[in-house]
PDB file of C-alpha atoms in Angstrom:
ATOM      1  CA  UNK A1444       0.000   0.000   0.000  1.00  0.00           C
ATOM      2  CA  UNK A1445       0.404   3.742  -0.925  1.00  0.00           C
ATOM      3  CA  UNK A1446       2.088   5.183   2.437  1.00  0.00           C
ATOM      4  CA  UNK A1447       1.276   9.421   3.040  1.00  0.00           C
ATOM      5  CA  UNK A1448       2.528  10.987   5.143  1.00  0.00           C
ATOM      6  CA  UNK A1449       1.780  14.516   6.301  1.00  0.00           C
ATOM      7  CA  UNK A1450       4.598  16.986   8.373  1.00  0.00           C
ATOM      8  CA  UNK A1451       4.031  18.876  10.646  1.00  0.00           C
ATOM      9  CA  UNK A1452       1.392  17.088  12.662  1.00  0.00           C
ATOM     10  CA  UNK A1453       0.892  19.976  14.305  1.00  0.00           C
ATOM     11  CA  UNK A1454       1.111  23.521  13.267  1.00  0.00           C
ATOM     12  CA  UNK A1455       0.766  26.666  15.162  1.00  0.00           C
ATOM     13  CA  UNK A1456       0.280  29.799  13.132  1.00  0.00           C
ATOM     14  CA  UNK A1457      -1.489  33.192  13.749  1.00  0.00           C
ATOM     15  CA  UNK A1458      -4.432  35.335  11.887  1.00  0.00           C
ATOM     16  CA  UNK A1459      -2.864  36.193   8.505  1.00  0.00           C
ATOM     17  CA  UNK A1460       0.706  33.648   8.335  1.00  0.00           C
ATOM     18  CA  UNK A1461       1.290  31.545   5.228  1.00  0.00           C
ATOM     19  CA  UNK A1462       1.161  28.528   6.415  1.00  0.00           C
ATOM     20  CA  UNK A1463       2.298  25.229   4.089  1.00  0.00           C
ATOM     21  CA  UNK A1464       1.737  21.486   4.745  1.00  0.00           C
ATOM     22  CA  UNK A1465       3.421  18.749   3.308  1.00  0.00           C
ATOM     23  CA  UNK A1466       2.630  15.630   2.077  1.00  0.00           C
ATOM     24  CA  UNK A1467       5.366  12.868   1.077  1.00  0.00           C
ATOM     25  CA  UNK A1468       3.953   9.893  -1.053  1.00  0.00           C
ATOM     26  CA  UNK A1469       5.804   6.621  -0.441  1.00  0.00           C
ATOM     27  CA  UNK A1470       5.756   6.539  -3.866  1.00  0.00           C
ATOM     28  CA  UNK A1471       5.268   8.224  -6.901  1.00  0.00           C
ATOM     29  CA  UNK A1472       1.107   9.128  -7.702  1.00  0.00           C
ATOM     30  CA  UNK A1473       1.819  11.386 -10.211  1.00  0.00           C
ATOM     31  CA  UNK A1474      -1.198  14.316  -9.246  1.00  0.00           C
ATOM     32  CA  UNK A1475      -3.790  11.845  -8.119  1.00  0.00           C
ATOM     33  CA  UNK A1476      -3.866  13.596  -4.672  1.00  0.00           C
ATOM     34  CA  UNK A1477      -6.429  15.563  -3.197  1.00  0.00           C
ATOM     35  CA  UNK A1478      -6.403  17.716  -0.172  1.00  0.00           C
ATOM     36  CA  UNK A1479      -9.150  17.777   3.213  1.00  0.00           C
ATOM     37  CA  UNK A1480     -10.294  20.374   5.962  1.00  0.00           C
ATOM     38  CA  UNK A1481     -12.152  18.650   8.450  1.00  0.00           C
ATOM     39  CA  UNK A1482     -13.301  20.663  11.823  1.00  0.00           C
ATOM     40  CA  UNK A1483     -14.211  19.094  14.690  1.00  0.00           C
ATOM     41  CA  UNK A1484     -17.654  17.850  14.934  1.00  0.00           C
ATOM     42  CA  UNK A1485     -18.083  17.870  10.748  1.00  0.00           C
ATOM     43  CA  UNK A1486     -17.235  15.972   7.791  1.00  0.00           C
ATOM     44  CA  UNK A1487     -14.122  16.708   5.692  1.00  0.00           C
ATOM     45  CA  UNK A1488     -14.533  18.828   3.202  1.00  0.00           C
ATOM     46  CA  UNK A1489     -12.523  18.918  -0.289  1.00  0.00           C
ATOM     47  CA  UNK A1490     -10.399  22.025  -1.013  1.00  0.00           C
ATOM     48  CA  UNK A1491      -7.702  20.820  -3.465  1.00  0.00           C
ATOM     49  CA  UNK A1492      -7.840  17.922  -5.908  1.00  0.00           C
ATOM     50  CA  UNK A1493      -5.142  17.024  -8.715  1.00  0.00           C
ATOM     51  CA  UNK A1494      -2.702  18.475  -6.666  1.00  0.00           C
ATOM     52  CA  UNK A1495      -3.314  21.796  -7.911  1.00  0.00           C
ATOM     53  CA  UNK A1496      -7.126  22.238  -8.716  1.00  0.00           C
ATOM     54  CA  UNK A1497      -9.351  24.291  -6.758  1.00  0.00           C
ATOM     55  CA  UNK A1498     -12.779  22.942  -5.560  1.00  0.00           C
ATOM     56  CA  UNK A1499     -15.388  24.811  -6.237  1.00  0.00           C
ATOM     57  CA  UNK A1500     -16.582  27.625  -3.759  1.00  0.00           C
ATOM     58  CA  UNK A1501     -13.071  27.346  -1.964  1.00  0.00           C
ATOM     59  CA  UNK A1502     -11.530  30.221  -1.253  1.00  0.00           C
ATOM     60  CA  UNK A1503      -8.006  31.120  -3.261  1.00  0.00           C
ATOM     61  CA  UNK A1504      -6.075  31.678  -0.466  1.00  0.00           C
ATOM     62  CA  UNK A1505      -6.365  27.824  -0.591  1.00  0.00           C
ATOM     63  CA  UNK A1506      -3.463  26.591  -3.537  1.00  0.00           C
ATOM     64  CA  UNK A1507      -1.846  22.989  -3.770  1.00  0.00           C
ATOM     65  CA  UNK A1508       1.274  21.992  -5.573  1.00  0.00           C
ATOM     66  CA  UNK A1509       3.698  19.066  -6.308  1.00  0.00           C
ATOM     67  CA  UNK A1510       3.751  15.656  -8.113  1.00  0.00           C
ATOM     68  CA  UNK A1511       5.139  12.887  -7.742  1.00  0.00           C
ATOM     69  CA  UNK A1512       5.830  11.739  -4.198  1.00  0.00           C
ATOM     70  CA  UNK A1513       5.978  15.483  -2.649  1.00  0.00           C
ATOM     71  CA  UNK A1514       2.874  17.755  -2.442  1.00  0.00           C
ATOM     72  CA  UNK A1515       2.103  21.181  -0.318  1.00  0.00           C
ATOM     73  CA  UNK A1516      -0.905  22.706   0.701  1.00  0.00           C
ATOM     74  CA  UNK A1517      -0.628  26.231   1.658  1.00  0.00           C
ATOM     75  CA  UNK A1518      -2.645  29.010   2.831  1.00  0.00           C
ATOM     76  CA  UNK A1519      -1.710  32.243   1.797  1.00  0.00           C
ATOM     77  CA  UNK A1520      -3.217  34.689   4.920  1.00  0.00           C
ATOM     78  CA  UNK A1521      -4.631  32.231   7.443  1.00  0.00           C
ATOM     79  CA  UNK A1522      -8.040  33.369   8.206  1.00  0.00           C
ATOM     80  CA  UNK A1523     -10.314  32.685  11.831  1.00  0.00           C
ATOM     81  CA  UNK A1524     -12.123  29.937   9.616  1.00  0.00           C
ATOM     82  CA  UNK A1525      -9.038  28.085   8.370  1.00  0.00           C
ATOM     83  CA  UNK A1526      -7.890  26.976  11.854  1.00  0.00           C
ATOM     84  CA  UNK A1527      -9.168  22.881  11.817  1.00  0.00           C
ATOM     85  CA  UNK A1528      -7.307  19.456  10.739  1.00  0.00           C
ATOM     86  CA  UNK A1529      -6.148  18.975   7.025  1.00  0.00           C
ATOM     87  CA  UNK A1530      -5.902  15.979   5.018  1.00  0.00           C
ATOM     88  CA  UNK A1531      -4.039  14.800   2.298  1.00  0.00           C
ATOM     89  CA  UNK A1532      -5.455  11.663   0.201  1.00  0.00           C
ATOM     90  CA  UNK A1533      -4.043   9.671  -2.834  1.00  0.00           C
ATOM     91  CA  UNK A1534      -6.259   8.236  -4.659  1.00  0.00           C
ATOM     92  CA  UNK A1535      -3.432   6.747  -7.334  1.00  0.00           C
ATOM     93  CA  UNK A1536      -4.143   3.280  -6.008  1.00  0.00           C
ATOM     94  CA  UNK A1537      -7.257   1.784  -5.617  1.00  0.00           C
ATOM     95  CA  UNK A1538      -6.248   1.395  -1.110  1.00  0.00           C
ATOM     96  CA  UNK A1539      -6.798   5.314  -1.311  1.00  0.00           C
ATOM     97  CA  UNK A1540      -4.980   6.278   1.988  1.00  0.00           C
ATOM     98  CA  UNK A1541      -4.922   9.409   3.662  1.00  0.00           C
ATOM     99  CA  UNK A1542      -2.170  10.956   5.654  1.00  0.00           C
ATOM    100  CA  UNK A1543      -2.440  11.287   9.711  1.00  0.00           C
ATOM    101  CA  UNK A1544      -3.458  14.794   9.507  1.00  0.00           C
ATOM    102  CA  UNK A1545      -2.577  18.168  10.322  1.00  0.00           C
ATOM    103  CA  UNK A1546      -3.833  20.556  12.887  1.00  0.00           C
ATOM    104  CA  UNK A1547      -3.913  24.066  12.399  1.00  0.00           C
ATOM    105  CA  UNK A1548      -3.773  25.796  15.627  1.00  0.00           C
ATOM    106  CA  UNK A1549      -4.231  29.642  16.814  1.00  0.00           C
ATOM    107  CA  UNK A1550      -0.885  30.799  18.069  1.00  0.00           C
TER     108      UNK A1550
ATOM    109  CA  UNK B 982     -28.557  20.476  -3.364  1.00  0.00           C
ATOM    110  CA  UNK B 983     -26.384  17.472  -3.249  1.00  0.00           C
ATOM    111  CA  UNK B 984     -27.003  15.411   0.466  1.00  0.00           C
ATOM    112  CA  UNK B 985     -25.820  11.978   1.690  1.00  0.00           C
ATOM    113  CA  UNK B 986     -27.473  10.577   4.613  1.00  0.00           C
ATOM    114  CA  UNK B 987     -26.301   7.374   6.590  1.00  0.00           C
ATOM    115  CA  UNK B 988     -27.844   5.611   9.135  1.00  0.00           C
ATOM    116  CA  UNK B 989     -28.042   2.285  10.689  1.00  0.00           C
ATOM    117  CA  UNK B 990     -24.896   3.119  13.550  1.00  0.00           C
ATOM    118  CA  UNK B 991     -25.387   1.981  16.913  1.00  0.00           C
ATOM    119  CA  UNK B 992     -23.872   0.117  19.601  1.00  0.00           C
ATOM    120  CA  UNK B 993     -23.007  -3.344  18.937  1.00  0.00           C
ATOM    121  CA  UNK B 994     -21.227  -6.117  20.334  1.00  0.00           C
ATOM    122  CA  UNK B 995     -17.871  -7.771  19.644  1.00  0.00           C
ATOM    123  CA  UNK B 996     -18.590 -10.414  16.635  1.00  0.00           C
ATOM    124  CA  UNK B 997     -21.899  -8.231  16.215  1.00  0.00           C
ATOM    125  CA  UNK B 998     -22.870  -7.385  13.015  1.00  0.00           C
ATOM    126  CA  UNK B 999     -24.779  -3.952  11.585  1.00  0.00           C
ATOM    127  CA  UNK B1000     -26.042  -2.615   8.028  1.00  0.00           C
ATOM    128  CA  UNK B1001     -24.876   1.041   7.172  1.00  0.00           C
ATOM    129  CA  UNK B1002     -26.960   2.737   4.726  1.00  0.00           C
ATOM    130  CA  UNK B1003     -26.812   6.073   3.038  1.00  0.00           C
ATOM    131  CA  UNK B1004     -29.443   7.982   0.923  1.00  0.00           C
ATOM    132  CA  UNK B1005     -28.452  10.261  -1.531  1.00  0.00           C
ATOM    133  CA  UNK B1006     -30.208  12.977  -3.205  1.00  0.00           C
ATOM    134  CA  UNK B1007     -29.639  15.915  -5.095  1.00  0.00           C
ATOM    135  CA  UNK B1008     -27.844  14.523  -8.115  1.00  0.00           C
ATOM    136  CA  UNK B1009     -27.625  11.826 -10.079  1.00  0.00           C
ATOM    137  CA  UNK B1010     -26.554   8.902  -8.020  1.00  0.00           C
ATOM    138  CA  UNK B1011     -26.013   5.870 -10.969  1.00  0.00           C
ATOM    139  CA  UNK B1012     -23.971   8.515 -12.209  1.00  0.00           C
ATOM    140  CA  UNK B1013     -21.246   8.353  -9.538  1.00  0.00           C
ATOM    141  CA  UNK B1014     -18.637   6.111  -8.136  1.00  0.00           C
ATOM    142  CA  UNK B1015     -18.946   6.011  -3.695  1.00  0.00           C
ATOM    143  CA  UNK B1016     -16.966   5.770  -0.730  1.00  0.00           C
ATOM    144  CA  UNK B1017     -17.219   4.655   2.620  1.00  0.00           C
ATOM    145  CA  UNK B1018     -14.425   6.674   4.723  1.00  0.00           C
ATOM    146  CA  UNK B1019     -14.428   5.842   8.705  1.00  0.00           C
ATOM    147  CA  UNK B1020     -12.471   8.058  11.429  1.00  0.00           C
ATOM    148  CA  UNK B1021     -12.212   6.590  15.198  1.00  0.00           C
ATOM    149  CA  UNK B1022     -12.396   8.700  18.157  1.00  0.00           C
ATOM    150  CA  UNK B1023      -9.847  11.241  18.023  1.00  0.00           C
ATOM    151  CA  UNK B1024      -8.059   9.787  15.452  1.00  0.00           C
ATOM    152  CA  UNK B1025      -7.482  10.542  11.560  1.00  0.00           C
ATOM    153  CA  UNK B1026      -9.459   9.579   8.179  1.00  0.00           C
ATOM    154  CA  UNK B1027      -9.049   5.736   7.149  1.00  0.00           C
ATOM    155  CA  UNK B1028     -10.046   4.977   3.489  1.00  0.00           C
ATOM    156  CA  UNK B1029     -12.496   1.833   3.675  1.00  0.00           C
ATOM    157  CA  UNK B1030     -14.422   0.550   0.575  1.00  0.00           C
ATOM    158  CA  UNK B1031     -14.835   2.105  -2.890  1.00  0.00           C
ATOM    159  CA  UNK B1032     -17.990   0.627  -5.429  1.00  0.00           C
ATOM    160  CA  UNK B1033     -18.108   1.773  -9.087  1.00  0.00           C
ATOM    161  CA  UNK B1034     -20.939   3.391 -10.660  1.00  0.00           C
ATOM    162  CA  UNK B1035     -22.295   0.389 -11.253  1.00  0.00           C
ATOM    163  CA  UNK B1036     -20.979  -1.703  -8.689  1.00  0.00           C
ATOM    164  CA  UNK B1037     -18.596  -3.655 -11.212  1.00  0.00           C
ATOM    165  CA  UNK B1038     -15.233  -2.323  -9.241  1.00  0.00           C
ATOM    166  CA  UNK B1039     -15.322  -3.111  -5.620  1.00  0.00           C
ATOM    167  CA  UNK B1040     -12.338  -2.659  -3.558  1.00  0.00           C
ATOM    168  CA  UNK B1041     -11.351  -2.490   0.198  1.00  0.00           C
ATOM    169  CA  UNK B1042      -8.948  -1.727   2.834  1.00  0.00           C
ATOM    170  CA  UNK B1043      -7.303  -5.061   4.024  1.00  0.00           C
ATOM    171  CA  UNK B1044      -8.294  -4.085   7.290  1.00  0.00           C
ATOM    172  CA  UNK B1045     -11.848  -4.614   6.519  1.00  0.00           C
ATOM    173  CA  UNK B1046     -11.428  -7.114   3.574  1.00  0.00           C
ATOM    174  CA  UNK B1047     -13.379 -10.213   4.365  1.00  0.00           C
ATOM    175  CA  UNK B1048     -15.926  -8.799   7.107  1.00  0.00           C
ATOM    176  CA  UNK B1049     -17.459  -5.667   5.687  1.00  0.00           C
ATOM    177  CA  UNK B1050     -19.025  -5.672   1.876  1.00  0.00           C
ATOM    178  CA  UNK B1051     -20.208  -2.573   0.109  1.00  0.00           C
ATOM    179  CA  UNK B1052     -22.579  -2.139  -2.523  1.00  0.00           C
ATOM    180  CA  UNK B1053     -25.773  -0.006  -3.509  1.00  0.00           C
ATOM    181  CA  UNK B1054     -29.048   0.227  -5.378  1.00  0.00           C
ATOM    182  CA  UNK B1055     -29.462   2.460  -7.994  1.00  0.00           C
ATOM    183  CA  UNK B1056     -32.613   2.133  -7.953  1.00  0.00           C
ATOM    184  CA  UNK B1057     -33.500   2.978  -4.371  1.00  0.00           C
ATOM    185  CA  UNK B1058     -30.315   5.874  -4.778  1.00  0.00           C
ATOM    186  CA  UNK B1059     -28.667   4.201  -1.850  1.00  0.00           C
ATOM    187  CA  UNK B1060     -25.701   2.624  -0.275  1.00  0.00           C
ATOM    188  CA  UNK B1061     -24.571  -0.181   2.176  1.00  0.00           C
ATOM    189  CA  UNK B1062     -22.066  -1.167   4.169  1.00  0.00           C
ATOM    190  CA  UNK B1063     -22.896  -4.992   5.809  1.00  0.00           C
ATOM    191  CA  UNK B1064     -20.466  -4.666   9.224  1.00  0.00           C
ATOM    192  CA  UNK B1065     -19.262  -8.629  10.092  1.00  0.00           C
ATOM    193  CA  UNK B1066     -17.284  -9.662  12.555  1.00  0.00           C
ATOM    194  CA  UNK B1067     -17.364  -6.351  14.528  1.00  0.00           C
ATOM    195  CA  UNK B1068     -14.167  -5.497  16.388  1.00  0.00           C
ATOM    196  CA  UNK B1069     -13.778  -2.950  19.402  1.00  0.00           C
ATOM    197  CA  UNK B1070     -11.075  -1.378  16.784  1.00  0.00           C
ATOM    198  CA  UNK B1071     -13.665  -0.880  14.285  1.00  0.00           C
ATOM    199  CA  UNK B1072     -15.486   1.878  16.430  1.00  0.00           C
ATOM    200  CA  UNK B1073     -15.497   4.854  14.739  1.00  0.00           C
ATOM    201  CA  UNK B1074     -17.897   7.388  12.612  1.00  0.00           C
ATOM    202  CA  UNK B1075     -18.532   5.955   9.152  1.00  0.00           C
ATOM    203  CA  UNK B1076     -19.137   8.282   6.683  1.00  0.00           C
ATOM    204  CA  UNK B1077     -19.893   7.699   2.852  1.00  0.00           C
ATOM    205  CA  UNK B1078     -18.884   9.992   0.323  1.00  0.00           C
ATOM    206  CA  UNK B1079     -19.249  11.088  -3.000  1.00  0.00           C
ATOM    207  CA  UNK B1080     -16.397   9.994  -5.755  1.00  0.00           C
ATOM    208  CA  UNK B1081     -15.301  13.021  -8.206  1.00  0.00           C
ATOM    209  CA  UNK B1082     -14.427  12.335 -12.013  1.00  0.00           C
ATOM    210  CA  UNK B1083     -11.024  11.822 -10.804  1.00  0.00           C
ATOM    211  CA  UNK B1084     -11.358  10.366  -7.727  1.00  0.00           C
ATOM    212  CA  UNK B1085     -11.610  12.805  -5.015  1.00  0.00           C
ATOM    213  CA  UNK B1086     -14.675  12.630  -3.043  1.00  0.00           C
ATOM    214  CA  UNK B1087     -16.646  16.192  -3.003  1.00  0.00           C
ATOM    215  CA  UNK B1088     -19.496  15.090  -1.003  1.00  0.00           C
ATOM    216  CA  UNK B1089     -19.561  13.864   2.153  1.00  0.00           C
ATOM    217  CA  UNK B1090     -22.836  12.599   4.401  1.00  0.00           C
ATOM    218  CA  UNK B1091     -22.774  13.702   8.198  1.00  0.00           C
ATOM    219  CA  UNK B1092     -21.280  10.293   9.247  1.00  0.00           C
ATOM    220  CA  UNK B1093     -22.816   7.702  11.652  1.00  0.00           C
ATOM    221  CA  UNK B1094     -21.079   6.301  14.269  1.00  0.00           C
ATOM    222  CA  UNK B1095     -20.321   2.606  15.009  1.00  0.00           C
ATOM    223  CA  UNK B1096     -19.472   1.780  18.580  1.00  0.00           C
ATOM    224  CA  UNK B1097     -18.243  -1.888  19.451  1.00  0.00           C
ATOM    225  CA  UNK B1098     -18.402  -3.057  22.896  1.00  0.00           C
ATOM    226  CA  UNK B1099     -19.335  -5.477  24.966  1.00  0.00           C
TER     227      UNK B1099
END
């Protein structure tokens, strides 16, 4: 199976940082990766799929990047609303496996 | 408006089984390709089962493989998930969502969750 996995697992950032996740494919799934926010209480919700493509109704301070095995997410001004758990998924193999996640926390 | 609703969660006992359902609505449901995703307390997102459109690709996690089996009715614009062989590690909310073009899955249902214990 398709290993992800997602650094930091925690991140602490303030109102307005760039912040950038990675995600490190244990091997190569060319762009077939999408990207989660899930807060708590909620179901995930898509942002980012194809690496790069923005889901509809997502804001663009929300962009994605990479291929390969190495991806970022990153959030250009973090905003109040943007502080929750993100997920990266491939979805190259048919066992589509997510990373462990990655908290956003206020600073 | 697009909407997935599951139900059928409860509490269960080791070797226990249970039948997840979920109704969709809003779109075009033969149309699309499902998941079910499951997340135990506190933890992260775990991939479980994925159905084609119409149901002739059916694949699973290996930690499920052999207890749980997916599948849906187009007619009825539902899916299933038949729970065997319940586990205390398969407590968790099970959510089923809805497979993009690509692969992604853009809709998600509110999740229902699956507690195993004795």
């Amino acid at each position: 199976d398709i290993q992800m996995t997602q650094s930091p697992s925690t991140l602490s950032a303030s109102v307005g940082d760039r912040v950038t996740i990675t995600c490190r494919a244990s091997q190569s799934i060319s762009t077939w990766l999408a990207w989660y926010q899930q807060k708590p209480g909620e179901a995930p919700k898509l942002l980012i799929y194809k690496a790069s493509s923005l889901e509809s109704g997502v804001p663009s301070r929300f962009s994605g990047s990479g291929s390969g095995t190495e991806f970022t997410l990153t959030i250009r001004s973090l905003q109040p609303d943007d502080f929750a758990t993100y997920y990266c998924q491939q979805y190259h193999s048919y066992i589509r496996t997510f990373g462990q996640g990655t908290k956003v926390e206020i600073k | 408006e697009v909407q997935l609703v599951e139900s059928g969660g409860g509490l269960v006992q080791p070797g226990g089984s249970l039948r997840l359902s979920c109704a969709a609505s809003g779109f075009s449901f033969s149309n699309y390709h499902m998941n079910w995703v499951r997340q135990a307390p506190g933890k992260g997102l775990e991939w479980i089962s994925y159905i084609g459109s119409v149901s002739s690709t059916i694949y699973y996690a290996d930690s499920v493989k052999g207890r749980f089996t997916i599948s849906r009715d187009n007619a009825r614009d539902s899916l299933y998930l038949q729970l065997n062989s319940l586990r205390a590690e398969d407590t968790a909310v099970y959510y089923c969502a809805r497979a993009t073009w690509d692969g992604a899955s853009d809709f998600w249902g509110q999740g229902t969750l699956v507690t195993v214990s004795s």
